[in-house]
């Protein structure tokens, strides 16, 4: 893991700057990511929160360099790992970062694993290819990894196929695979969305433990406001391919500074509160082939005003002086309640 | 009970597991629903909550008489629905309707919205004032533009599609709607719209809902009473406050503790259950939850705990059984209230 030159002190572990991704389809262009910026510090958990079509998954795939081109094109921006720009790298060079420095796990483990190979072999293959280990060593290490993600009787289960595992165990296999090369950044894309709540609790605990053990930066992509509140240090809220708000987790839930975040918090039912009135956000998330002008949230926003919102795209700005960012013209009013 | 519109008694559904193609041998059975009883009161919402494989969707199909049970009965206004003739069953279907989870696959993509919402009339006869007028009325009731009757499902968003499904369910003016995960495929901001719509419709038309979902927060929000299911059985039944604020079954407690709440200052410590849900083909003896339960003792493997109100102090069952403030049925030998989140 030392094949990069030492970055200058203070360089973030991962830095995404003004990232833009579009899908060129017949007759239309879908603007999935429209100038996304964030940073991830060593050992930090950053949550990227957004609904369907917010660009949260596509942006992660762009960071990993696993978008299919065509139809997806990264049209601008930068992705820097410890200061090294990844976007311009030739594929051969880029591959040395994928898995070894930045790894990713997905919502659907069953389709992320190869159904016709034993899981032990699939994990070992990473080590054969990237580390040049011998077959025997790779297998031993694969079993160690399966133990590390707390799969019971890992030695014999290494010979099983993905379909022989339950949903939660399959997710553990995928995590073992992602950790095989001891990455510095783990991107988890809705890792527990398909799981039952008791299994979700197991997997989130595992991810937290592993993050501590391995001192990884973790990017958690999710739509679940509960999971975010539970595990994140910092949150980036995405809407229509942009960051609309970012803040430290307690700050964001206590003092949302964007009407969209405010609306999300008012529309979730809670297991710990009786008779809570829900105030939904009107309308639906926007069509990315026809993003509204000005502030993309203005057609759904209860605070929108004719004079600025439909025409002027609000920039993400620090609205408290303490790093709480909001992309709303009237963020100060939102903060005021 | 007179005020119960739907009564479910000791309902059992076992699916045979077979091996071989020509000479099918039965090698076991999946005990999807295994002795479930409850009543649905007029005008209430009964939430059914449980994890995947607990039998909640099979139960929904039984309630709709889409599956025949292995044993037990479902009575709608005191008629056994499985004893009805085809014609009688068709009349029943006007009164009991269903809303499904997936707004993308539960609507025929080649039919216009008007045809989808109007289809029940093709089977049950046109309403007074004509089909077209009623369809427009229904679209309006669920918050869609009546001028969109000639559009196709793909021209609508997920939330709007779920509204189309609800309009279709309302078409025949039913008394009961079985909702099977009606909001789980929707985005948070849209989910609240659909939940509010369901609540408004209930008030307006005096509907009774059976609301099946895996999301405990959604179920709490919409339900008057809640039944918690595990491996084909109800383990705890009570009103919404009893279940969420005074749970007595360890499984309910574990479930509630595992749900992260959208407030960083109020995170509890989850009771992390070991392992996975056992297979419904061969459920554990005695209490089905005992293999994952931290309270399990010898008696749990031998005696099946019945779903009953357990007196404070656990008379007859165990030394620390019983509920304190809010007695309600719980299927645990050692039922005891536990505050999950302070």
XYZ file of C-alpha atoms in Angstrom:
679
model
C 0.000 0.000 0.000
C 2.992 2.318 -0.346
C 3.122 2.710 -4.082
C 1.939 6.314 -3.930
C 4.218 9.205 -3.138
C 3.594 10.714 0.266
C 1.025 13.467 -0.021
C 1.456 16.861 1.582
C 0.211 16.989 5.166
C -3.417 18.033 5.417
C -4.301 16.434 2.102
C -7.690 14.724 2.438
C -7.859 10.968 1.990
C -10.335 11.399 -0.816
C -11.393 14.566 -2.517
C -14.128 14.893 -5.097
C -14.336 18.223 -6.829
C -17.007 19.536 -9.152
C -17.699 16.044 -10.496
C -20.018 15.855 -13.497
C -21.474 12.724 -15.046
C -23.968 12.482 -17.855
C -25.671 9.591 -19.605
C -25.994 10.097 -23.342
C -29.080 8.262 -24.449
C -30.767 8.285 -27.815
C -32.295 11.726 -28.127
C -31.649 12.918 -24.606
C -28.949 13.560 -22.062
C -29.484 12.590 -18.464
C -27.503 14.809 -16.133
C -26.918 12.468 -13.250
C -24.184 14.329 -11.375
C -23.905 18.099 -11.735
C -20.916 19.489 -9.886
C -20.509 17.312 -6.812
C -17.793 18.144 -4.285
C -16.896 16.539 -0.984
C -13.902 15.382 1.014
C -13.316 12.356 3.172
C -10.789 12.367 6.007
C -8.832 9.364 7.290
C -11.002 7.184 9.519
C -14.087 9.305 8.887
C -17.588 8.086 8.072
C -19.244 10.279 5.496
C -22.863 9.615 4.618
C -24.178 10.560 1.203
C -27.912 10.871 1.633
C -30.314 11.091 -1.254
C -33.454 9.683 -2.828
C -33.650 7.782 -6.080
C -32.196 9.804 -8.933
C -30.137 12.065 -6.687
C -26.929 10.828 -8.332
C -25.524 9.284 -5.171
C -24.762 5.868 -6.664
C -23.600 7.142 -10.040
C -21.147 9.507 -8.361
C -19.722 6.628 -6.331
C -19.298 4.553 -9.462
C -17.475 7.473 -11.046
C -15.145 7.656 -8.054
C -14.486 3.922 -8.381
C -14.072 4.219 -12.146
C -16.626 1.515 -12.889
C -19.138 3.455 -14.979
C -20.002 1.953 -18.346
C -18.934 4.268 -21.131
C -21.049 4.627 -23.199
C -23.652 5.586 -22.076
C -22.071 7.251 -19.021
C -19.472 9.988 -19.453
C -17.546 11.813 -16.771
C -17.592 15.290 -18.269
C -15.746 17.230 -15.635
C -14.254 17.498 -12.194
C -11.596 15.704 -10.239
C -11.286 12.700 -7.940
C -8.111 12.788 -5.863
C -6.906 9.967 -3.681
C -4.304 11.323 -1.241
C -3.687 14.092 -3.722
C -3.333 11.888 -6.830
C -5.831 12.694 -9.550
C -7.546 9.483 -10.663
C -9.865 10.627 -13.437
C -7.228 11.166 -16.101
C -5.314 7.954 -15.397
C -5.098 5.265 -18.063
C -7.170 2.192 -17.168
C -4.092 0.110 -16.396
C -2.922 2.590 -13.778
C -6.426 3.201 -12.482
C -6.856 -0.493 -11.789
C -4.094 -0.393 -9.202
C -6.256 1.919 -7.081
C -9.474 -0.011 -7.447
C -9.775 -2.568 -4.694
C -6.340 -1.836 -3.264
C -7.050 1.738 -2.171
C -10.732 2.293 -2.822
C -13.157 -0.623 -2.598
C -16.901 -0.771 -2.912
C -19.776 -2.913 -1.704
C -23.263 -2.912 -3.147
C -26.858 -3.334 -2.103
C -27.394 -6.552 -3.942
C -24.715 -9.053 -2.969
C -26.254 -11.843 -5.014
C -25.672 -10.050 -8.287
C -22.280 -8.714 -7.213
C -20.961 -12.242 -6.637
C -20.333 -14.771 -9.367
C -22.965 -17.512 -8.995
C -20.840 -20.312 -10.472
C -17.721 -19.910 -8.334
C -17.220 -20.921 -4.725
C -17.059 -17.859 -2.497
C -13.645 -18.805 -1.123
C -12.248 -18.879 -4.661
C -13.815 -15.528 -5.480
C -12.151 -13.877 -2.512
C -8.867 -15.675 -3.219
C -8.900 -14.517 -6.833
C -8.496 -10.898 -5.691
C -5.316 -11.912 -3.903
C -4.004 -14.021 -6.790
C -4.458 -11.199 -9.257
C -3.523 -8.151 -7.199
C -1.038 -9.588 -4.730
C 0.437 -12.427 -6.745
C -0.100 -14.827 -3.861
C 0.136 -18.554 -4.354
C -3.125 -20.481 -4.587
C -2.668 -22.013 -1.147
C -1.801 -18.736 0.572
C -4.652 -16.935 -1.127
C -7.109 -19.562 0.060
C -5.809 -19.378 3.606
C -6.113 -15.636 3.568
C -9.640 -15.862 2.086
C -10.735 -17.999 5.018
C -9.127 -15.543 7.431
C -11.093 -12.748 5.799
C -14.326 -14.706 6.096
C -13.594 -15.181 9.778
C -12.874 -11.505 10.088
C -16.376 -10.654 8.846
C -17.683 -13.186 11.434
C -18.913 -15.888 9.072
C -19.330 -18.993 11.263
C -17.313 -22.097 10.238
C -15.565 -20.098 7.525
C -13.291 -23.001 6.582
C -16.098 -25.150 5.249
C -18.319 -22.299 4.061
C -15.538 -21.154 1.726
C -16.529 -24.094 -0.459
C -20.144 -22.964 -0.756
C -21.676 -21.046 -3.632
C -23.291 -17.617 -3.172
C -26.865 -18.969 -3.347
C -26.165 -21.169 -0.331
C -25.759 -18.110 1.892
C -28.517 -16.060 3.507
C -28.830 -12.390 2.564
C -26.862 -11.191 5.568
C -24.098 -13.782 5.146
C -23.818 -12.937 1.458
C -23.341 -9.307 2.387
C -20.531 -10.429 4.699
C -18.901 -12.350 1.831
C -18.971 -9.222 -0.290
C -17.474 -7.211 2.554
C -14.717 -9.820 2.959
C -13.975 -9.487 -0.735
C -13.880 -5.694 -0.564
C -11.490 -5.840 2.382
C -9.178 -8.421 0.808
C -6.675 -5.797 -0.333
C -7.021 -3.677 2.825
C -8.388 -0.570 1.143
C -8.067 2.902 2.626
C -11.534 3.915 1.510
C -14.617 1.705 1.533
C -17.667 2.899 -0.374
C -20.830 1.139 0.815
C -23.754 1.701 -1.551
C -27.005 0.994 0.329
C -25.341 -1.992 2.032
C -28.331 -2.871 4.206
C -31.313 -1.743 2.156
C -32.278 -5.256 1.076
C -31.820 -6.713 4.553
C -34.149 -7.225 7.481
C -33.767 -4.812 10.341
C -32.128 -7.265 12.748
C -29.635 -8.293 10.059
C -29.092 -4.640 9.172
C -28.042 -4.022 12.765
C -25.509 -6.881 12.522
C -24.016 -5.598 9.268
C -23.787 -1.971 10.407
C -22.054 -3.084 13.582
C -19.640 -5.180 11.546
C -18.829 -2.268 9.240
C -18.201 -0.001 12.216
C -15.948 -2.559 13.927
C -13.976 -3.195 10.741
C -13.593 0.507 10.133
C -12.069 0.905 13.595
C -9.806 -2.114 13.193
C -8.547 -1.090 9.787
C -8.702 2.716 10.136
C -10.587 3.068 6.861
C -12.482 6.037 5.555
C -16.072 4.956 4.954
C -18.500 6.479 2.491
C -22.004 5.290 3.231
C -24.514 5.887 0.467
C -28.082 5.608 1.685
C -31.597 6.983 1.636
C -32.219 5.980 5.249
C -32.190 8.914 7.662
C -32.069 6.497 10.592
C -28.949 4.646 9.464
C -27.215 7.956 8.795
C -28.033 9.322 12.238
C -26.687 6.147 13.757
C -23.291 5.863 12.078
C -22.171 8.978 10.207
C -19.745 11.648 11.345
C -20.681 13.981 8.518
C -23.459 14.098 5.941
C -23.727 15.270 2.385
C -27.340 15.617 1.215
C -27.750 15.243 -2.555
C -30.586 16.376 -4.780
C -30.631 16.262 -8.572
C -26.917 15.486 -8.773
C -25.763 18.293 -6.497
C -24.954 18.763 -2.849
C -27.741 20.791 -1.281
C -26.502 20.591 2.271
C -23.532 19.310 4.221
C -22.813 19.340 7.917
C -21.631 17.384 10.908
C -24.321 14.833 11.764
C -25.758 16.312 14.981
C -25.767 19.789 13.509
C -27.660 18.649 10.418
C -30.449 16.905 12.312
C -30.747 19.676 14.892
C -30.531 22.610 12.505
C -31.231 21.729 8.879
C -30.329 24.644 6.634
C -31.942 23.514 3.377
C -35.693 23.149 2.802
C -35.147 19.734 1.218
C -33.419 18.344 4.311
C -36.043 20.013 6.454
C -38.730 18.350 4.330
C -37.111 14.916 4.545
C -36.926 15.123 8.332
C -40.591 16.149 8.490
C -41.708 13.263 6.278
C -40.103 10.273 8.031
C -42.232 8.322 10.470
C -40.417 7.432 13.667
C -40.471 4.274 15.695
C -39.842 6.170 18.932
C -42.496 8.884 18.683
C -46.279 8.549 19.003
C -48.791 10.311 16.785
C -46.269 12.198 14.768
C -47.872 14.213 11.978
C -46.055 13.716 8.686
C -45.566 16.674 6.400
C -44.587 15.259 3.020
C -42.648 17.129 0.376
C -45.016 17.807 -2.515
C -44.333 16.337 -5.961
C -41.659 13.792 -6.848
C -37.887 13.819 -7.321
C -37.027 15.486 -10.656
C -36.479 13.854 -14.001
C -32.742 14.141 -14.608
C -33.248 14.641 -18.337
C -35.153 17.839 -17.540
C -33.840 19.292 -14.299
C -35.782 22.404 -13.254
C -34.068 25.736 -13.874
C -32.545 27.744 -11.070
C -32.662 25.858 -7.820
C -33.581 22.281 -8.842
C -35.719 21.930 -5.706
C -37.808 25.078 -6.273
C -40.921 23.399 -7.780
C -41.298 21.320 -4.594
C -40.076 23.904 -2.113
C -42.512 25.485 0.339
C -40.096 28.408 0.800
C -39.441 29.119 -2.886
C -39.806 32.716 -4.044
C -40.535 33.935 -7.541
C -37.764 36.530 -7.586
C -34.714 34.243 -7.302
C -35.398 30.507 -7.040
C -36.634 29.709 -10.582
C -33.712 31.540 -12.231
C -30.675 31.601 -10.030
C -28.808 28.407 -9.129
C -27.900 28.737 -5.443
C -24.251 28.014 -4.619
C -23.285 25.816 -1.712
C -22.057 28.239 0.953
C -21.058 28.074 4.599
C -24.088 29.482 6.381
C -22.967 29.279 10.000
C -19.273 30.062 9.726
C -18.584 26.590 11.114
C -18.627 24.570 7.937
C -22.363 23.949 7.705
C -23.026 24.273 3.993
C -26.372 24.922 2.323
C -27.287 25.572 -1.291
C -30.361 27.668 -0.616
C -30.809 31.382 -1.244
C -32.770 31.605 1.973
C -30.743 29.246 4.152
C -30.664 31.763 7.001
C -34.459 31.666 7.136
C -34.467 27.877 7.181
C -31.986 27.945 10.074
C -34.237 30.408 11.871
C -37.021 27.777 11.770
C -67.098 -9.915 18.494
C -69.747 -7.801 16.865
C -67.504 -4.917 15.915
C -65.024 -7.146 14.094
C -65.453 -7.149 10.346
C -62.808 -9.805 9.727
C -62.035 -12.686 12.055
C -59.083 -14.959 11.562
C -59.012 -18.144 13.561
C -56.166 -20.554 13.901
C -55.172 -20.065 10.281
C -52.565 -22.485 8.929
C -50.948 -22.631 5.502
C -48.334 -25.263 4.752
C -46.816 -25.480 1.298
C -45.648 -28.962 0.267
C -41.991 -29.369 -0.667
C -41.609 -31.974 -3.381
C -38.745 -33.773 -4.997
C -38.642 -35.370 -8.446
C -40.444 -34.381 -11.596
C -42.590 -37.313 -12.656
C -43.174 -39.066 -9.351
C -43.362 -36.104 -7.056
C -42.675 -37.149 -3.519
C -43.446 -34.823 -0.703
C -40.266 -34.384 1.298
C -41.454 -31.749 3.735
C -43.513 -28.663 4.081
C -42.940 -24.974 4.424
C -44.956 -23.805 7.394
C -45.581 -20.307 6.094
C -48.494 -19.476 8.369
C -48.851 -21.723 11.366
C -51.782 -20.938 13.607
C -52.647 -17.248 13.402
C -55.709 -15.690 15.035
C -56.803 -12.072 15.201
C -59.796 -9.857 14.542
C -59.965 -6.713 12.447
C -62.266 -4.098 13.953
C -64.411 -1.838 11.812
C -62.588 1.343 10.848
C -59.256 0.403 12.384
C -55.820 -0.232 10.937
C -54.184 -3.417 12.082
C -50.465 -3.456 11.343
C -48.759 -6.773 10.656
C -45.031 -6.467 11.045
C -42.260 -9.004 10.698
C -39.104 -9.794 8.786
C -38.885 -11.599 5.460
C -40.125 -15.159 5.664
C -42.378 -14.578 8.661
C -45.455 -15.392 6.585
C -47.011 -11.961 6.363
C -47.523 -11.983 2.600
C -48.959 -15.508 2.634
C -51.336 -14.300 5.306
C -52.378 -11.436 3.013
C -53.206 -13.897 0.229
C -55.229 -16.027 2.622
C -57.174 -12.987 3.785
C -58.013 -12.246 0.149
C -59.005 -15.892 -0.383
C -56.365 -16.085 -3.123
C -54.911 -19.138 -1.373
C -56.815 -21.865 0.438
C -55.597 -22.542 3.955
C -54.419 -25.928 5.199
C -56.747 -25.400 8.132
C -58.436 -22.638 10.074
C -60.892 -19.993 8.976
C -61.247 -16.412 7.843
C -64.695 -14.974 8.531
C -65.886 -11.798 6.855
C -68.990 -10.444 8.586
C -69.478 -13.872 10.105
C -69.307 -15.802 6.816
C -66.520 -18.307 6.358
C -64.860 -17.081 3.152
C -63.493 -20.518 2.259
C -66.967 -22.041 2.324
C -68.356 -19.594 -0.243
C -69.428 -20.502 -3.769
C -67.699 -18.818 -6.697
C -70.525 -16.313 -7.098
C -70.513 -15.515 -3.406
C -66.750 -15.165 -3.436
C -67.012 -12.698 -6.281
C -69.425 -10.619 -4.238
C -67.002 -10.771 -1.313
C -64.201 -9.451 -3.512
C -66.120 -6.212 -3.932
C -65.849 -5.714 -0.210
C -62.238 -6.766 0.384
C -59.581 -5.259 -1.874
C -55.818 -5.222 -1.979
C -52.993 -2.720 -2.571
C -49.645 -4.245 -3.531
C -46.064 -3.252 -2.969
C -44.595 -2.705 -6.335
C -46.166 0.128 -8.306
C -43.988 -0.868 -11.269
C -45.209 -4.421 -11.763
C -48.720 -4.378 -10.349
C -50.042 -2.215 -13.202
C -50.371 -3.510 -16.755
C -48.047 -1.342 -18.877
C -50.260 -1.674 -21.967
C -53.418 -0.424 -20.307
C -54.298 3.218 -19.836
C -54.838 4.484 -16.340
C -58.530 4.799 -17.077
C -58.725 1.149 -18.097
C -56.739 0.019 -15.055
C -58.865 1.896 -12.558
C -62.053 0.966 -14.458
C -61.224 -2.721 -14.829
C -63.081 -3.808 -11.674
C -66.274 -2.546 -13.329
C -65.726 -4.885 -16.268
C -66.101 -7.774 -13.842
C -68.553 -6.400 -11.354
C -70.725 -4.226 -13.566
C -70.756 -0.520 -14.282
C -71.417 1.921 -11.463
C -74.236 4.402 -11.367
C -73.468 7.406 -13.543
C -71.215 5.377 -15.832
C -67.716 4.021 -15.728
C -65.947 7.075 -17.169
C -67.361 9.444 -14.642
C -66.544 7.171 -11.716
C -62.958 6.655 -12.922
C -62.408 10.401 -13.121
C -63.888 10.742 -9.661
C -61.571 8.045 -8.300
C -58.486 9.664 -9.802
C -59.450 12.890 -8.154
C -60.006 11.185 -4.799
C -56.429 9.830 -4.796
C -54.952 13.150 -5.873
C -54.319 12.510 -9.571
C -55.347 14.722 -12.462
C -58.550 13.229 -13.950
C -57.434 14.504 -17.356
C -54.630 11.934 -17.293
C -56.997 8.972 -17.714
C -55.597 8.182 -21.148
C -51.975 8.039 -20.046
C -50.003 4.857 -19.473
C -48.352 3.760 -16.200
C -44.810 4.566 -17.384
C -45.781 8.221 -17.681
C -46.240 8.414 -13.912
C -43.768 8.489 -11.031
C -43.614 5.720 -8.412
C -45.793 7.601 -5.963
C -48.382 8.417 -8.614
C -48.439 4.781 -9.685
C -49.149 3.727 -6.128
C -52.055 6.197 -6.183
C -53.367 4.486 -9.323
C -53.255 1.164 -7.466
C -55.150 2.696 -4.577
C -57.779 4.171 -6.918
C -58.276 0.710 -8.421
C -58.696 -0.793 -4.952
C -61.281 1.854 -4.074
C -63.300 1.425 -7.273
C -65.862 -1.001 -5.840
C -66.264 0.871 -2.559
C -64.744 -1.865 -0.396
C -64.956 -2.085 3.387
C -61.565 -3.671 3.929
C -58.271 -3.050 2.124
C -55.344 -5.396 2.602
C -52.208 -3.319 2.028
C -49.115 -5.456 1.398
C -46.011 -3.250 1.771
C -47.743 -0.349 0.008
C -45.040 2.262 0.632
C -41.805 0.294 0.824
C -40.816 0.902 -2.795
C -41.276 4.669 -2.492
C -38.837 7.458 -1.690
C -39.094 8.939 1.797
C -40.563 12.230 0.590
C -43.228 10.399 -1.419
C -43.898 7.681 1.148
C -45.357 10.253 3.541
C -47.747 11.481 0.815
C -49.126 7.981 0.284
C -49.436 7.283 4.021
C -51.341 10.513 4.537
C -53.583 9.644 1.579
C -54.379 6.220 3.072
C -55.235 7.840 6.410
C -57.489 10.437 4.732
C -59.306 7.785 2.696
C -59.877 5.719 5.808
C -61.562 8.659 7.514
C -63.583 9.579 4.460
C -64.855 6.112 3.571
C -64.747 4.335 6.941
C -62.292 1.754 5.620
C -60.620 -0.945 7.690
C -57.014 -1.727 6.799
C -54.745 -4.663 7.351
C -51.383 -2.987 6.825
C -48.500 -5.359 6.195
C -44.974 -3.972 6.271
C -41.468 -4.656 7.452
C -40.785 -1.015 8.354
C -41.593 -0.643 12.029
C -41.775 3.145 11.922
C -44.250 3.104 9.042
C -46.395 0.535 10.863
C -46.387 2.549 14.077
C -47.418 5.661 12.232
C -50.410 4.177 10.458
C -51.683 1.471 12.839
C -54.151 1.466 15.716
C -53.146 -2.042 16.710
C -50.082 -4.075 15.752
C -49.343 -7.792 15.462
C -45.688 -8.864 15.398
C -45.014 -12.046 13.427
C -42.112 -14.463 13.609
C -41.864 -17.698 11.610
C -45.553 -18.026 10.828
C -46.911 -17.034 14.214
C -47.993 -13.875 15.976
C -45.671 -13.389 18.934
C -47.167 -10.195 20.325
C -50.403 -8.295 19.741
C -51.465 -5.003 21.206
C -52.358 -1.440 20.477
C -49.687 0.695 18.930
C -48.575 2.169 22.247
C -48.408 -1.211 23.996
C -46.247 -2.741 21.289
C -43.895 0.199 20.783
C -43.637 1.645 24.264
C -44.249 -1.465 26.388
C -43.067 -4.463 24.336
C -42.902 -7.699 26.329
C -41.737 -10.268 23.776
C -37.947 -10.478 23.341
C -38.326 -10.563 19.559
C -40.358 -7.343 19.523
C -37.781 -5.780 21.815
C -34.923 -6.841 19.549
C -36.714 -5.562 16.448
C -37.462 -2.184 17.994
C -33.966 -1.794 19.356
C -32.465 -2.515 15.938
C -34.283 0.296 14.132
C -32.023 3.330 13.941
C -34.025 6.504 14.573
C -33.466 9.660 12.537
C -31.981 11.538 15.484
C -28.291 11.223 16.351
C -28.938 12.096 19.993
C -31.425 9.280 20.569
C -29.673 6.141 19.376
C -30.296 3.171 21.619
C -28.069 0.125 21.942
C -29.377 -2.490 19.558
C -29.994 -5.955 20.933
C -28.040 -7.726 18.192
C -29.621 -11.111 17.532
C -27.314 -13.976 16.671
C -27.725 -15.822 13.408
C -30.561 -15.814 10.927
C -34.229 -16.703 11.032
C -34.478 -20.531 11.041
C -36.066 -22.256 8.067
C -39.876 -22.441 8.173
C -39.541 -26.009 6.854
C -38.248 -27.182 10.174
C -38.973 -24.566 12.827
C -37.493 -25.008 16.314
C -39.543 -26.979 18.842
C -41.380 -25.153 21.584
C -40.867 -21.423 21.161
C -39.703 -20.680 17.619
C -37.661 -17.724 18.710
C -35.664 -19.607 21.344
C -32.662 -20.291 19.072
C -31.941 -16.558 18.924
C -33.292 -15.524 22.305
C -31.133 -14.398 25.203
C -33.807 -15.391 27.705
C -34.314 -18.962 26.493
C -34.320 -21.758 29.067
C -35.147 -25.442 28.955
C -38.891 -24.904 29.087
C -38.723 -22.890 25.845
C -37.602 -25.942 23.885
C -40.410 -28.134 25.151
C -43.459 -25.949 25.758
C -44.822 -23.719 23.070
C -45.771 -20.373 24.610
C -49.304 -19.362 23.688
C -50.295 -15.868 22.634
C -52.084 -14.751 25.774
C -52.276 -11.880 28.203
C -49.707 -12.583 30.853
C -50.408 -11.320 34.330
C -47.831 -9.193 36.124
C -45.504 -11.432 38.049
C -45.831 -14.150 35.425
C -48.323 -16.358 37.281
C -47.926 -19.934 36.165
C -45.121 -19.288 33.743
C -41.869 -18.224 35.267
C -40.381 -16.192 37.992
C -39.769 -13.020 36.042
C -42.600 -13.224 33.533
C -45.482 -10.841 33.170
C -46.125 -7.327 32.052
C -46.250 -4.309 34.265
C -48.393 -1.423 33.167
C -50.030 -2.470 29.977
C -51.231 -6.062 29.735
C -51.615 -7.436 26.209
C -51.097 -10.823 24.545
C -47.506 -12.007 24.266
C -46.242 -15.444 23.288
C -43.288 -15.673 25.654
C -42.937 -17.741 28.832
C -40.886 -14.934 30.294
C -42.777 -11.965 28.891
C -41.544 -8.876 30.610
C -41.624 -5.267 29.672
C -38.402 -3.667 28.624
C -37.853 -0.055 27.753
C -35.995 -0.226 24.487
C -35.181 3.420 24.026
C -35.320 5.914 26.877
